[in-house]
Amino acid sequence: MSETELPEARADAEVETESQLDRDDRLRPEFVQAVLDAVEAGDTETARALVEPLHPADVADLFELTPHEERAALAHAVADLLDADVFAEMNDYVREDLLDALEPHEVADIASELDTDDAVAIIEDLDAAEQREVLRALDPDDRAAIEEALSYPEESAGRLMQRELIAVPEHWTVGDAIDYLRGHEELTTDFWEIFVVDRRHHPVGTCALSWILRTPREIAMADVMKREQTLIPVDMDQEEVALRFQKYALISAAVVDDSGRLVGMITVDDIVHIIQQEAGEDVLRLSGAGEGDINEPIRFTVRTRLTWLLINLPTAMLAAFVISFFDGEIAAFALLASLMGVVSGMGGNAGTQTLAVVVRAIATNQLTSSNTSRMIVREFRIAATNGVTLGLLIGIGSLIIWHRADLAVVFGLAILFNNLVAGLAGVLVPVTLDRFDIDPAVSSSVFVTMFTDSMGFLSFLGLAALFGVHGTG
Amino acid sequence: MSETELPEARADAEVETESQLDRDDRLRPEFVQAVLDAVEAGDTETARALVEPLHPADVADLFELTPHEERAALAHAVADLLDADVFAEMNDYVREDLLDALEPHEVADIASELDTDDAVAIIEDLDAAEQREVLRALDPDDRAAIEEALSYPEESAGRLMQRELIAVPEHWTVGDAIDYLRGHEELTTDFWEIFVVDRRHHPVGTCALSWILRTPREIAMADVMKREQTLIPVDMDQEEVALRFQKYALISAAVVDDSGRLVGMITVDDIVHIIQQEAGEDVLRLSGAGEGDINEPIRFTVRTRLTWLLINLPTAMLAAFVISFFDGEIAAFALLASLMGVVSGMGGNAGTQTLAVVVRAIATNQLTSSNTSRMIVREFRIAATNGVTLGLLIGIGSLIIWHRADLAVVFGLAILFNNLVAGLAGVLVPVTLDRFDIDPAVSSSVFVTMFTDSMGFLSFLGLAALFGVHGTG
């Protein structure tokens, strides 16, 4: 009876879910509003009924879409639906917001339901006093696992890994492994590969579950497993881990300590967030927007962005200083002041193009010292082609508008020259920073803009002075 | 005997591999050079010995790092090491380069070794005539599968999916499923979950292999499987597919056609490339660098970038036009021409910060109509705080330098005003474009720059004219 009823109930839930999400799989604004209205009206019943059918990832989204000041009330209304999975899916800042409202033992309850990696993600953001209290409320095994994870650097493999994994000795057969899995209730169910270890607990091979299912019971694990493995050192940076997963198309990977012992496992579902985050970070860093997290408290955002604007101020002043050398020319022929911005602006655009390409190529390991010189030549050729085309176009255009051959030549040449500056600076700045182990995404654009602005004004106004371009010409 | 020898041979190979890769897992330039030197010297033996221990992903990298004109010779030297996996890992343009040098039946041989998704990736880039020839050389089953995949739009789930998957009827037990897997040699080994289907071949549930291994043989699949599934429509865009995988932490997902029939499977290892690519695309699109692929033929790159620069030219000219209204003021007081660029430049930087954050938030489904108004208020507050701070700082600074209260007030106010313009344009432009289903990453920055440039010059020069700031003041 319950067998036949279950699918129908599910089908209903699915239809409901459909109406909560738009075609891009985002919560509909009307749905969010309905939940918040119910919460505000004190109608907990309705709020719970609306939220219950949601996937944990959507419940997490709901909290992110709820204004800061209404989150506590929402959390109170749907408290029993706030399980560990919801917290694992939630934005760091929003989670912190909610965790602040909970008692340490409640946080400990949530953490103990999670795999180590997710528990660590929740606990690492708490302040030191709260962390101690939560850890004290955990049972000793969980506590030891989480404390060990917290001992590794932030954003390292040690923080990402879960300690729940399946490792079997090399002399076992496939049948032994299956019996072990069937016979031990307490083992994790969240694994895609089994690690084969030697007597010192060093991984010697990896075995996908599909191979185990396709192989007769009597075959030795050592004959089924793949011996070429990608082992992740426990202190490896998460960005590097993400690149390995991507390059070698991994589903999971063994994490080893300094002595080569298997200490944990990282699975690809924890990596996709990082891949997305690290790849998307470049645009935020290049523009000086820091983390760019829209849930970050406003004072942090202001601090990050203001710092960046202040760093850029000297660059802008340098350009102004360059212009001030040509006061006389500008006073005599104010049109120069109108047009000089076109030269610096077009150079800035071209520099940004090259910079974006080079920064991405460095981040994805496509640009290495093997092909740097080829890249420089390539960008120079592109800059020369674009510079000549734009220079001719702008020169001819200005000849038509102002009937001034001297102005046209100066304008066109300055555009060409600044395109070359932009192309070279766009490659050389990030490549040089990378050589000195400075993240090129963070600091390149200040320097590139400095070059394109200053050289743009200098070339245009300098050539105008040289050719004696002035109002009475 | 061979049992004991194998691990040692492997160990040697691993040591060698270590010396070929640097600590960031990139091929060392000396190694690349050694291979190319051997190829040039006609020493095929050495070249093969060097390349043989490499992982297919590293062989693919080697070709990417090799200059265009030396790739054919390298391919010739290591021809037997160029298997299907290497091609699957290779950059599109580099692969096209190599495939052009191969006969259609050789391409067909490679394609037939691959899962549908990888075979499609190779064949979709060939021109129509070559495609026909390769398809003709394939065996009928492979050919039908690939032709069907090619019938789906580019970058859709239909192109990404593989047709090799495991689907079992709902009335089977776990034991039935295991026997089926053991008994059928021809089934794929590349799967992580089993799909359970009803009589019409519609997916009704998904079952992770770990659950099957943990469950007694006599239990029904219907009782082990998870009924809540994320089904991917065959025509869904790959970016959307990637977001689903990420949101719901999927390892694999069933692809269904219009009638709901199971037609294929997408696995997460094919998705990580897309997640990385889509997330990294924003910086390239915002800067008008197109795909930003460093292996793209230079003429395509020039076309993309030049188009973008030409689109930006009217913006630059508009700003010049705004300045030209103030010819008189500038001629009378050339310092204005030096300083006006600081106002537009600082506004441009602030606008880019906001734009980067908003574009990422839209791309990751974090900014929806539920929280747009909150985002606008947030960005306005940030812009106001930064604008007041910078305006005061710059006003006081210029008072100290030029001892001119009127100039200081005008400069500071213009900075404040342009920061507000930047903050508002940085949100409103991308949000509006997104409403009209235009990719905000592609076109936002032209408009934002237009606002910050024009309004920057207008506010500074306009205020200067209004306050009568001139050289003799």
Coordinates of C-alpha atoms in Angstrom, one line a residue, chain A residues 3 6-7 10 14 21-30 32 53 55 57-58 61 64-69 71 89 91 166 174 178 180-194 208-217 222-223 227-229 236 240 243-251 267-269 271-273 275-277 279-284 286-289 292-298 301-306 308-310 312-313 316-317 319-321 323-328 330-332 334-335 337-342 345-346 349-350 352-354 356-358 360-371 374-375 377-379 381-382 385-387 389-390 393-394 401-402 411 419 434 437 449 457, chain B residues 3 6-7 10 14 21-30 32 53 55 57-58 61 64-69 71 89 91 166 174 178 180-194 208-217 222-223 227-229 236 240 243-251 267-269 271-273 275-277 279-284 286-289 292-298 301-306 308-310 312-313 316-317 319-321 323-328 330-332 334-335 337-342 345-346 349-350 352-354 356-358 360-371 374-375 377-379 381-382 385-387 389-390 393-394 401-402 411 419 434 437 449 457:
Chain A
E3 CA 4.7 1.2 -1.9
L6 CA 4.9 6.9 -2.3
P7 CA 5.5 7.6 -5.9
R10 CA 6.5 12.4 -4.7
E14 CA 7.7 17.5 -7.8
L21 CA 11.5 27.4 -9.5
D22 CA 11.8 29.4 -12.7
R23 CA 13.1 27.9 -15.9
D24 CA 16.7 28.8 -14.8
D25 CA 16.2 26.8 -11.7
R26 CA 16.1 29.8 -9.4
L27 CA 13.4 30.4 -6.7
R28 CA 10.6 32.5 -8.1
P29 CA 10.3 35.9 -6.4
E30 CA 6.6 35.3 -5.8
V32 CA 10.1 33.8 -1.8
P53 CA 9.3 20.2 -0.5
H55 CA 15.8 20.5 -2.0
A57 CA 20.2 23.6 -1.9
D58 CA 17.0 25.5 -2.6
D61 CA 19.1 29.7 -1.6
E64 CA 20.4 33.9 0.8
L65 CA 17.5 35.6 -1.0
T66 CA 16.0 36.7 2.4
P67 CA 17.0 40.1 3.7
H68 CA 19.4 39.9 6.6
E69 CA 16.9 41.2 9.2
R71 CA 16.6 35.6 8.4
E89 CA 25.0 24.4 0.8
N91 CA 26.9 30.9 1.5
I166 CA 36.9 3.0 2.1
V174 CA 36.8 -8.4 -4.9
I178 CA 32.1 -6.6 -1.2
Y180 CA 33.4 -5.9 4.0
L181 CA 31.1 -3.2 2.5
R182 CA 27.9 -5.3 3.2
G183 CA 29.0 -6.3 6.7
H184 CA 29.9 -2.9 8.1
E185 CA 27.0 -0.7 8.7
E186 CA 29.1 2.1 10.1
L187 CA 31.0 2.7 6.8
T188 CA 30.3 5.8 4.7
T189 CA 28.0 5.4 1.7
D190 CA 29.4 8.6 0.1
F191 CA 32.2 7.1 -2.0
W192 CA 32.8 6.4 -5.7
E193 CA 36.2 4.6 -5.6
I194 CA 37.9 2.3 -3.2
A208 CA 36.2 2.5 -9.4
L209 CA 33.1 0.8 -8.0
S210 CA 32.0 0.0 -11.6
W211 CA 35.0 -2.3 -12.0
I212 CA 34.3 -4.1 -8.8
L213 CA 30.7 -4.7 -9.9
R214 CA 31.9 -6.0 -13.3
T215 CA 34.6 -8.3 -11.9
P216 CA 34.1 -11.9 -10.6
R217 CA 34.4 -12.2 -6.7
A222 CA 45.5 -5.7 -6.9
D223 CA 44.5 -7.0 -10.4
R227 CA 48.0 1.8 -10.2
E228 CA 48.5 5.2 -11.7
Q229 CA 46.9 7.5 -9.2
M236 CA 48.3 21.3 -1.4
E240 CA 46.0 23.3 -7.4
L243 CA 43.4 21.9 -11.5
R244 CA 44.4 18.2 -10.9
F245 CA 40.8 17.0 -10.7
Q246 CA 40.1 18.8 -14.0
K247 CA 43.2 17.8 -15.8
Y248 CA 43.0 14.1 -15.0
A249 CA 39.1 14.0 -14.9
L250 CA 39.1 12.6 -11.4
I251 CA 36.0 11.6 -9.4
T267 CA 35.5 13.9 -4.0
V268 CA 34.7 15.9 -7.1
D269 CA 31.4 17.3 -5.8
I271 CA 35.7 20.5 -6.1
V272 CA 33.1 21.9 -8.6
H273 CA 32.4 24.8 -6.2
I275 CA 36.6 25.3 -9.8
Q276 CA 33.7 27.7 -10.3
Q277 CA 34.9 30.0 -7.6
A279 CA 37.7 30.6 -12.3
G280 CA 35.2 33.4 -11.5
E281 CA 37.6 35.0 -9.1
D282 CA 39.8 36.5 -11.9
V283 CA 37.3 39.0 -13.1
L284 CA 36.7 40.1 -9.5
L286 CA 41.2 42.2 -12.0
S287 CA 38.6 44.8 -11.1
G288 CA 39.6 45.1 -7.5
A289 CA 36.3 43.8 -6.2
G292 CA 32.9 39.9 -4.7
D293 CA 30.5 38.1 -2.4
I294 CA 27.1 39.9 -2.4
N295 CA 26.4 38.5 1.1
E296 CA 29.5 40.0 2.6
P297 CA 28.9 42.7 5.3
I298 CA 29.0 46.1 3.6
T301 CA 33.2 45.4 0.8
V302 CA 33.8 49.1 1.3
R303 CA 37.2 48.5 2.7
T304 CA 38.3 46.2 -0.1
R305 CA 37.0 48.4 -2.9
L306 CA 38.2 51.7 -1.4
W308 CA 41.7 49.4 -4.6
L309 CA 40.5 52.8 -5.7
L310 CA 43.2 54.4 -3.5
N312 CA 44.7 53.4 -8.5
L313 CA 44.7 57.1 -7.5
A316 CA 45.4 58.6 -12.3
M317 CA 47.5 61.4 -10.8
A319 CA 48.5 60.6 -16.0
A320 CA 47.3 64.1 -14.9
F321 CA 51.0 65.0 -14.3
I323 CA 49.1 66.0 -19.3
S324 CA 50.3 69.1 -17.2
F325 CA 53.5 69.2 -19.2
F326 CA 51.4 70.2 -22.2
D327 CA 49.5 73.0 -20.6
G328 CA 50.7 75.4 -23.3
I330 CA 46.2 72.6 -24.6
A331 CA 45.6 76.2 -23.8
A332 CA 46.5 77.1 -27.4
A334 CA 41.6 72.9 -26.6
L335 CA 40.6 70.3 -29.1
A337 CA 42.1 67.9 -24.5
S338 CA 39.0 66.5 -26.1
L339 CA 40.8 63.9 -28.2
M340 CA 43.6 62.8 -25.8
G341 CA 41.1 60.7 -23.9
V342 CA 40.3 58.7 -27.0
G345 CA 40.8 55.0 -23.6
M346 CA 41.3 52.9 -26.7
N349 CA 40.5 48.7 -23.8
A350 CA 43.1 46.9 -25.9
T352 CA 42.4 45.0 -20.9
Q353 CA 41.7 42.5 -23.6
T354 CA 45.2 41.2 -23.7
A356 CA 42.2 39.1 -19.5
V357 CA 43.5 36.5 -22.0
V358 CA 46.9 36.3 -20.4
R360 CA 43.2 33.2 -17.8
A361 CA 45.9 31.4 -19.7
I362 CA 48.2 31.6 -16.6
A363 CA 45.5 30.5 -14.2
T364 CA 44.7 27.5 -16.3
N365 CA 48.3 26.4 -16.8
Q366 CA 48.1 27.0 -20.5
L367 CA 50.8 29.7 -20.5
T368 CA 54.1 28.5 -19.2
S369 CA 57.7 29.5 -19.8
S370 CA 57.7 27.1 -22.8
N371 CA 55.4 29.4 -24.8
R374 CA 55.4 32.9 -28.6
M375 CA 52.6 34.6 -26.7
V377 CA 55.0 37.7 -30.4
R378 CA 51.4 36.7 -30.9
E379 CA 50.1 39.7 -28.9
R381 CA 51.1 41.0 -34.0
I382 CA 47.5 41.4 -32.9
T385 CA 47.2 44.8 -36.8
N386 CA 44.6 46.4 -34.6
G387 CA 46.7 49.5 -34.1
T389 CA 43.6 49.5 -38.6
L390 CA 42.3 51.8 -35.8
L393 CA 40.4 54.7 -39.4
I394 CA 40.7 57.4 -36.8
I401 CA 35.9 66.1 -39.6
W402 CA 38.6 68.7 -39.0
F411 CA 46.0 61.2 -33.8
N419 CA 47.9 49.9 -29.0
D434 CA 53.7 35.6 -12.1
D437 CA 54.9 34.6 -7.5
T449 CA 46.4 51.2 -17.0
F457 CA 48.6 61.1 -23.3
Chain B
E3 CA 53.5 -9.5 -10.7
L6 CA 55.2 -4.5 -12.7
P7 CA 55.2 -2.2 -9.7
R10 CA 55.8 1.8 -12.7
E14 CA 56.7 7.8 -12.0
L21 CA 56.4 18.2 -14.5
D22 CA 57.1 21.2 -12.4
R23 CA 55.6 21.7 -8.9
D24 CA 52.5 23.2 -10.5
D25 CA 52.0 20.1 -12.6
R26 CA 53.0 21.8 -15.8
L27 CA 55.5 20.3 -18.3
R28 CA 58.9 21.7 -17.7
P29 CA 60.2 23.9 -20.6
E30 CA 63.5 21.9 -20.7
V32 CA 59.4 20.2 -24.0
P53 CA 55.5 7.8 -19.7
H55 CA 49.6 10.8 -19.0
A57 CA 46.4 14.9 -20.5
D58 CA 50.1 15.8 -20.5
D61 CA 49.5 19.7 -23.2
E64 CA 49.6 22.7 -27.1
L65 CA 53.0 24.0 -26.0
T66 CA 54.6 23.0 -29.3
P67 CA 54.6 25.8 -31.9
H68 CA 52.1 25.3 -34.7
E69 CA 54.7 24.6 -37.4
R71 CA 53.2 19.9 -34.4
E89 CA 42.0 16.1 -23.7
N91 CA 42.4 22.1 -27.0
I166 CA 23.4 1.4 -17.4
V174 CA 20.1 -5.6 -6.5
I178 CA 24.9 -7.2 -10.3
Y180 CA 23.6 -8.2 -15.4
L181 CA 26.7 -6.1 -15.0
R182 CA 28.9 -9.2 -14.6
G183 CA 27.3 -11.1 -17.5
H184 CA 27.5 -8.5 -20.2
E185 CA 31.1 -7.8 -21.4
E186 CA 29.9 -5.2 -23.9
L187 CA 28.6 -2.8 -21.3
T188 CA 30.4 0.5 -20.5
T189 CA 32.7 0.5 -17.4
D190 CA 32.5 4.3 -17.3
F191 CA 29.6 4.9 -14.9
W192 CA 29.0 5.9 -11.3
E193 CA 25.3 5.5 -11.0
I194 CA 22.7 3.1 -12.4
A208 CA 24.7 5.2 -6.6
L209 CA 27.0 2.1 -7.0
S210 CA 28.0 2.4 -3.4
W211 CA 24.4 1.7 -2.3
I212 CA 24.3 -1.4 -4.5
L213 CA 27.5 -2.6 -2.9
R214 CA 26.2 -2.0 0.6
T215 CA 22.8 -3.7 0.0
P216 CA 21.9 -7.4 0.2
R217 CA 21.2 -9.0 -3.2
A222 CA 13.1 0.3 -6.4
D223 CA 13.8 0.3 -2.6
R227 CA 13.5 8.9 -6.5
E228 CA 14.3 12.6 -6.5
Q229 CA 16.4 13.0 -9.5
M236 CA 19.3 22.3 -22.2
E240 CA 22.5 25.5 -17.3
L243 CA 24.8 25.0 -12.8
R244 CA 22.5 22.0 -12.0
F245 CA 25.5 19.7 -11.4
Q246 CA 27.0 22.2 -9.1
K247 CA 23.8 23.1 -7.2
Y248 CA 22.8 19.5 -6.6
A249 CA 26.3 18.1 -6.2
L250 CA 25.7 15.5 -9.0
I251 CA 28.1 12.9 -10.2
T267 CA 29.0 12.6 -16.0
V268 CA 30.6 15.2 -13.8
D269 CA 34.1 14.8 -15.4
I271 CA 31.1 19.1 -16.6
V272 CA 34.2 20.4 -14.7
H273 CA 35.7 21.7 -18.0
I275 CA 32.2 25.0 -15.2
Q276 CA 35.7 26.3 -15.4
Q277 CA 35.2 27.6 -18.9
A279 CA 33.1 30.9 -15.0
G280 CA 36.3 32.1 -16.6
E281 CA 34.4 33.4 -19.6
D282 CA 33.1 36.4 -17.8
V283 CA 36.4 38.2 -17.6
L284 CA 37.1 37.6 -21.3
L286 CA 33.6 41.8 -20.1
S287 CA 36.9 42.9 -21.7
G288 CA 35.8 42.0 -25.2
A289 CA 38.4 39.3 -25.7
G292 CA 40.2 34.3 -25.3
D293 CA 41.7 31.0 -26.5
I294 CA 45.5 31.4 -27.0
N295 CA 45.5 28.6 -29.6
E296 CA 42.9 30.4 -31.8
P297 CA 44.2 31.4 -35.2
I298 CA 45.4 35.0 -35.0
T301 CA 41.4 36.9 -32.5
V302 CA 42.1 40.1 -34.4
R303 CA 38.5 40.1 -35.8
T304 CA 36.9 39.6 -32.3
R305 CA 39.1 42.2 -30.6
L306 CA 38.9 44.8 -33.3
W308 CA 35.1 45.3 -29.7
L309 CA 37.4 48.3 -30.0
L310 CA 35.3 49.7 -32.8
N312 CA 33.9 51.3 -28.0
L313 CA 35.0 54.0 -30.3
A316 CA 35.2 57.5 -26.5
M317 CA 34.0 60.0 -29.1
A319 CA 33.2 61.6 -24.1
A320 CA 35.4 63.8 -26.4
F321 CA 32.2 65.5 -27.6
I323 CA 34.6 67.8 -23.3
S324 CA 34.4 69.9 -26.5
F325 CA 31.5 71.9 -24.9
F326 CA 34.0 73.2 -22.4
D327 CA 36.7 74.4 -24.9
G328 CA 36.6 77.9 -23.5
I330 CA 39.9 74.5 -20.8
A331 CA 41.7 77.1 -22.9
A332 CA 41.4 79.5 -20.0
A334 CA 44.5 74.0 -18.8
L335 CA 44.8 72.4 -15.4
A337 CA 42.2 69.1 -18.8
S338 CA 44.8 67.4 -16.6
L339 CA 42.4 66.7 -13.8
M340 CA 39.2 65.7 -15.6
G341 CA 40.7 62.3 -16.4
V342 CA 41.1 61.6 -12.7
G345 CA 39.1 57.2 -14.4
M346 CA 38.2 56.8 -10.8
N349 CA 37.4 51.8 -11.7
A350 CA 34.4 52.0 -9.3
T352 CA 34.1 48.1 -13.1
Q353 CA 34.2 46.8 -9.5
T354 CA 30.4 46.9 -9.2
A356 CA 32.3 42.5 -12.0
V357 CA 30.4 41.6 -8.8
V358 CA 26.9 41.9 -10.4
R360 CA 29.2 37.1 -11.4
A361 CA 26.2 37.2 -9.1
I362 CA 23.9 36.9 -12.2
A363 CA 26.0 34.1 -13.7
T364 CA 25.8 32.1 -10.6
N365 CA 22.1 32.6 -10.0
Q366 CA 22.7 34.5 -6.8
L367 CA 21.2 37.7 -8.1
T368 CA 17.5 37.2 -9.0
S369 CA 14.5 39.5 -9.1
S370 CA 14.0 38.6 -5.4
N371 CA 17.0 40.6 -4.3
R374 CA 18.4 45.1 -2.2
M375 CA 21.5 44.9 -4.4
V377 CA 20.5 49.8 -2.4
R378 CA 23.6 48.0 -1.3
E379 CA 25.7 49.2 -4.2
R381 CA 25.5 52.7 -0.1
I382 CA 28.9 51.4 -1.1
T385 CA 30.7 55.8 1.2
N386 CA 33.5 55.4 -1.2
G387 CA 32.5 58.6 -3.1
T389 CA 35.8 59.3 1.3
L390 CA 37.5 59.8 -2.1
L393 CA 40.5 63.1 0.2
I394 CA 40.9 64.4 -3.3
I401 CA 48.6 71.4 -3.8
W402 CA 46.9 74.3 -5.6
F411 CA 37.0 68.3 -7.9
N419 CA 31.1 57.4 -7.9
D434 CA 19.7 40.4 -18.3
D437 CA 18.0 38.1 -22.1
T449 CA 32.2 53.2 -19.4
F457 CA 33.8 64.9 -17.7

